[in-house]
CSV table of C-alpha atoms in Angstrom, one decimal:
chain,number,residue,atom,x,y,z
C,1,MET,CA,-23.5,9.8,19.4
C,2,HIS,CA,-23.8,8.8,22.8
C,3,PRO,CA,-23.8,6.6,25.8
C,4,ALA,CA,-22.1,4.5,28.2
C,5,ILE,CA,-25.2,3.7,29.6
C,6,LYS,CA,-26.9,2.9,32.9
C,7,SER,CA,-25.7,-0.3,33.9
C,8,ASN,CA,-22.5,0.2,35.7
C,9,LYS,CA,-21.3,1.3,32.3
C,10,LEU,CA,-23.5,4.1,32.0
C,11,ARG,CA,-22.4,6.7,34.2
C,12,ALA,CA,-22.0,10.3,33.5
C,13,THR,CA,-22.1,11.8,30.1
C,14,LEU,CA,-21.1,15.2,28.9
C,15,LEU,CA,-23.0,16.6,25.9
C,16,LEU,CA,-20.8,18.4,23.7
C,17,LEU,CA,-21.4,21.6,22.2
C,18,GLY,CA,-24.2,21.2,19.7
C,19,ALA,CA,-23.1,18.2,17.7
C,20,GLY,CA,-25.4,15.4,18.3
C,21,VAL,CA,-22.8,12.8,18.4
C,22,PHE,CA,-22.4,10.6,21.6
C,23,ILE,CA,-19.2,11.1,23.4
C,24,ILE,CA,-18.5,9.3,26.6
C,25,ALA,CA,-17.7,12.1,29.1
C,26,ASP,CA,-16.6,10.0,32.0
C,27,GLN,CA,-13.0,10.6,32.8
C,28,VAL,CA,-11.2,7.3,33.7
C,29,GLY,CA,-10.8,6.8,37.4
C,30,LEU,CA,-8.7,4.7,39.6
C,31,PRO,CA,-8.9,0.9,39.4
C,32,ALA,CA,-11.7,0.7,42.0
C,33,GLN,CA,-13.7,3.3,40.1
C,34,GLU,CA,-13.1,1.7,36.8
C,35,ALA,CA,-14.4,-1.6,38.1
C,36,ASN,CA,-17.6,0.1,39.0
C,37,HIS,CA,-17.5,2.0,35.7
C,38,THR,CA,-17.8,-1.0,33.5
C,39,GLU,CA,-18.7,1.1,30.6
C,40,GLN,CA,-19.1,4.8,30.6
C,41,PRO,CA,-22.6,6.1,30.4
C,42,LYS,CA,-22.9,7.9,27.3
C,43,ILE,CA,-26.2,8.6,28.0
C,44,THR,CA,-27.0,10.6,30.8
C,45,ASP,CA,-27.5,13.9,29.4
C,46,LYS,CA,-25.5,14.1,26.4
C,47,ALA,CA,-23.5,17.2,27.3
C,48,ASP,CA,-22.4,16.8,23.8
C,49,LYS,CA,-21.7,13.2,23.8
C,50,ILE,CA,-18.3,12.8,25.4
C,51,GLU,CA,-17.7,9.6,26.8
C,52,GLY,CA,-16.2,9.6,30.1
C,53,SER,CA,-15.7,12.7,32.2
C,54,ASN,CA,-14.7,10.9,35.4
C,55,HIS,CA,-12.1,8.8,33.6
C,56,LYS,CA,-9.6,10.2,36.0
C,57,GLU,CA,-8.3,6.8,36.5
C,58,GLU,CA,-4.9,6.8,35.2
C,59,GLY,CA,-5.0,10.5,34.5
C,60,SER,CA,-4.6,11.2,38.2
C,61,ARG,CA,-2.0,8.6,38.5
C,62,HIS,CA,0.2,10.3,35.8
C,63,LYS,CA,0.5,13.2,38.3
C,64,GLU,CA,3.9,13.0,39.8
C,65,GLY,CA,3.9,15.9,42.1
C,66,SER,CA,1.3,18.5,41.3
C,67,SER,CA,0.9,18.1,37.6
C,68,SER,CA,-1.0,15.4,35.6
C,69,ASP,CA,1.1,16.1,32.5
C,70,PRO,CA,3.1,13.0,31.7
C,71,LYS,CA,5.8,15.4,30.6
C,72,GLU,CA,6.3,16.7,34.0
C,73,LYS,CA,8.3,15.4,36.8
C,74,GLY,CA,8.6,11.7,36.9
C,75,HIS,CA,7.4,10.9,33.3
C,76,SER,CA,10.9,10.3,32.1
C,77,GLU,CA,11.1,7.4,34.5
C,78,LEU,CA,8.2,5.6,33.3
C,79,ASP,CA,8.8,2.2,31.9
C,80,HIS,CA,7.2,2.4,28.5
C,81,SER,CA,7.5,-1.4,28.0
C,82,ASP,CA,5.2,-1.8,30.9
C,83,PRO,CA,1.6,-2.6,29.7
C,84,GLU,CA,0.3,-0.7,32.9
C,85,ASN,CA,2.1,2.3,32.1
C,86,GLN,CA,0.9,2.2,28.6
C,87,ARG,CA,-2.6,1.8,29.8
C,88,ARG,CA,-2.3,4.9,32.1
C,89,MET,CA,-0.8,7.0,29.3
C,90,GLY,CA,-3.8,6.0,27.1
C,91,ILE,CA,-6.3,7.0,29.6
C,92,PHE,CA,-4.2,10.3,30.2
C,93,HIS,CA,-4.6,11.2,26.5
C,94,TYR,CA,-8.2,10.1,26.4
C,95,ASN,CA,-8.9,12.5,29.4
C,96,GLU,CA,-7.2,15.3,27.5
C,97,GLY,CA,-9.1,14.6,24.4
C,98,ASN,CA,-12.4,14.8,26.5
C,99,LYS,CA,-11.4,18.3,27.8
C,100,LEU,CA,-10.7,19.5,24.3
C,101,MET,CA,-14.1,18.1,23.0
C,102,ALA,CA,-15.9,20.0,25.8
C,103,LEU,CA,-14.2,23.2,24.6
C,104,GLY,CA,-15.3,22.5,21.0
C,105,LYS,CA,-11.8,21.8,19.7
C,106,ALA,CA,-12.6,18.5,17.9
C,107,GLU,CA,-9.5,18.7,15.7
C,108,GLN,CA,-7.2,18.8,18.7
C,109,ALA,CA,-9.2,16.2,20.4
C,110,VAL,CA,-8.7,13.7,17.5
C,111,PHE,CA,-5.0,13.8,18.0
C,112,LYS,CA,-5.2,13.2,21.7
C,113,TYR,CA,-7.8,10.2,21.1
C,114,GLN,CA,-5.3,8.8,18.5
C,115,LYS,CA,-2.6,9.0,21.0
C,116,ALA,CA,-4.8,7.3,23.7
C,117,LEU,CA,-5.3,4.4,21.3
C,118,ASN,CA,-1.6,4.1,20.5
C,119,HIS,CA,-1.0,3.6,24.1
C,120,HIS,CA,-4.2,1.6,25.0
C,121,PRO,CA,-5.7,0.0,21.9
C,122,LYS,CA,-8.6,-1.5,23.9
C,123,LEU,CA,-9.9,1.6,25.3
C,124,ALA,CA,-13.4,1.4,23.9
C,125,SER,CA,-14.6,4.9,25.0
C,126,ALA,CA,-11.6,6.4,23.1
C,127,TYR,CA,-12.8,4.9,19.8
C,128,ILE,CA,-16.4,6.1,20.5
C,129,ASN,CA,-15.4,9.6,21.3
C,130,LEU,CA,-13.0,9.6,18.4
C,131,SER,CA,-15.7,8.7,16.0
C,132,SER,CA,-17.8,11.4,17.6
C,133,ALA,CA,-15.1,13.9,16.9
C,134,TYR,CA,-14.6,12.9,13.3
C,135,MET,CA,-18.5,13.2,12.8
C,136,GLN,CA,-18.4,16.7,14.3
C,137,LEU,CA,-15.7,17.5,11.7
C,138,LYS,CA,-17.8,15.6,8.9
C,139,HIS,CA,-15.0,13.2,8.3
C,140,PHE,CA,-17.6,10.5,8.0
C,141,ASP,CA,-15.3,7.9,6.3
C,142,LEU,CA,-13.0,8.2,9.3
C,143,ALA,CA,-15.7,7.9,11.7
C,144,TYR,CA,-16.9,4.7,10.1
C,145,ASN,CA,-13.5,3.1,9.9
C,146,THR,CA,-13.0,3.9,13.7
C,147,LEU,CA,-16.3,2.3,14.5
C,148,LYS,CA,-15.5,-0.8,12.4
C,149,THR,CA,-12.2,-1.2,14.4
C,150,LEU,CA,-14.2,-1.1,17.7
C,151,GLU,CA,-16.6,-3.5,16.3
C,152,THR,CA,-14.0,-6.2,16.0
C,153,GLN,CA,-13.2,-5.8,19.6
C,154,GLU,CA,-16.6,-5.4,21.2
C,155,PRO,CA,-19.4,-6.0,18.8
C,156,ASP,CA,-22.1,-5.6,21.4
C,157,ASN,CA,-21.0,-2.3,22.7
C,158,LEU,CA,-24.3,-0.2,22.8
C,159,HIS,CA,-22.4,3.1,22.2
C,160,LEU,CA,-20.8,1.6,19.1
C,161,HIS,CA,-24.2,0.9,17.6
C,162,TYR,CA,-25.7,4.3,18.9
C,163,ASN,CA,-22.9,6.1,16.9
C,164,TYR,CA,-23.4,3.9,13.9
C,165,ALA,CA,-27.0,5.2,14.0
C,166,CYS,CA,-25.8,8.7,14.1
C,167,LEU,CA,-23.3,8.3,11.4
C,168,HIS,CA,-25.9,6.7,9.1
C,169,ALA,CA,-28.5,9.3,9.7
C,170,LEU,CA,-25.8,12.1,8.9
C,171,THR,CA,-25.1,10.3,5.6
C,172,GLY,CA,-28.7,9.7,4.5
C,173,LYS,CA,-28.8,6.0,5.3
C,174,MET,CA,-32.1,6.0,7.3
C,175,GLU,CA,-32.7,2.3,7.1
C,176,ASP,CA,-29.2,1.5,8.4
C,177,SER,CA,-29.6,4.2,11.1
C,178,LEU,CA,-32.8,2.7,12.5
C,179,THR,CA,-31.4,-0.8,12.5
C,180,ALA,CA,-28.3,0.4,14.4
C,181,LEU,CA,-30.5,2.4,16.8
C,182,LYS,CA,-32.7,-0.6,17.4
C,183,LYS,CA,-29.8,-2.7,18.3
C,184,SER,CA,-28.5,-0.1,20.6
C,185,VAL,CA,-31.7,-0.1,22.5
C,186,LYS,CA,-31.8,-3.8,22.6
C,187,LEU,CA,-28.2,-3.8,24.3
C,188,GLY,CA,-29.4,-1.3,27.0
C,189,LEU,CA,-29.7,2.2,25.5
C,190,PRO,CA,-32.0,4.1,28.0
C,191,ILE,CA,-35.5,5.1,26.7
C,192,PRO,CA,-36.3,7.8,25.8
C,193,GLY,CA,-32.8,9.2,26.4
C,194,THR,CA,-31.0,11.0,23.8
C,195,LEU,CA,-32.6,9.2,20.8
C,196,ILE,CA,-35.4,11.8,20.7
C,197,THR,CA,-33.3,14.8,21.3
C,198,ASP,CA,-30.0,14.2,19.6
C,199,PRO,CA,-29.5,16.6,16.5
C,200,ASP,CA,-27.6,13.8,14.7
C,201,LEU,CA,-30.9,11.7,14.5
C,202,ALA,CA,-33.0,14.7,13.6
C,203,SER,CA,-33.4,13.3,9.9
C,204,LEU,CA,-34.4,9.8,11.2
C,205,ARG,CA,-37.0,10.9,13.5
C,206,GLU,CA,-38.6,12.4,10.5
C,207,THR,CA,-39.2,9.2,8.9
C,208,THR,CA,-42.4,7.2,9.3
C,209,GLU,CA,-40.5,4.0,10.1
C,210,PHE,CA,-38.9,5.7,13.1
C,211,LYS,CA,-42.2,7.1,14.3
C,212,ASN,CA,-44.0,3.7,14.0
C,213,TRP,CA,-41.1,2.0,15.9
C,214,TYR,CA,-40.9,4.7,18.6
C,215,LYS,CA,-44.6,4.5,19.1
C,216,LYS,CA,-44.6,0.8,19.7
C,217,LEU,CA,-41.6,1.2,22.0
C,218,SER,CA,-43.3,3.9,24.0
C,219,GLU,CA,-46.3,1.5,24.5
C,220,HIS,CA,-44.3,-1.1,26.4
């Protein structure tokens, strides 16, 4: 699963340990950074598909003193009814989830991504990475439900459709996988990018339909 691609949204990506799922590895950064980071690149090198490694945005702001842990000094003073504080808490947990994914701790990462979304329900990259974590754990129904939720918010998110492609390939639905992959490419997925290297798409790449489509794509 993968990218926050190369438009401003595509920035850095971290390929997780071996699973082909795309995770946005950009850690949320500060408002100014976030503006430039319209969408995290999930495609740069799939370091294992973590979406958002530079998402230090609010993660950094959570640091009161020397710690970024919201439980540390100053956290008790946060106004949890304040939407901005909720957003920052969401980004903090999202970044923690990315760290865990990078360490191969998908189960723990799931918990962090869920917490991130409890605080920040509109954080698209958290849905992407949560679905990637579920796929690594082979919880395919949960991955699908997570992507469907994001689809109601951002139906044209290229990472959404890329992860759909991975999910369908992993569950043997090659026609649906190729359809989703084509849509992701149409929305800006870099070519060739991870679609020719992602382990999650290995079974799809073996199909005649993929080979014919990719051949035509490469000729343009």
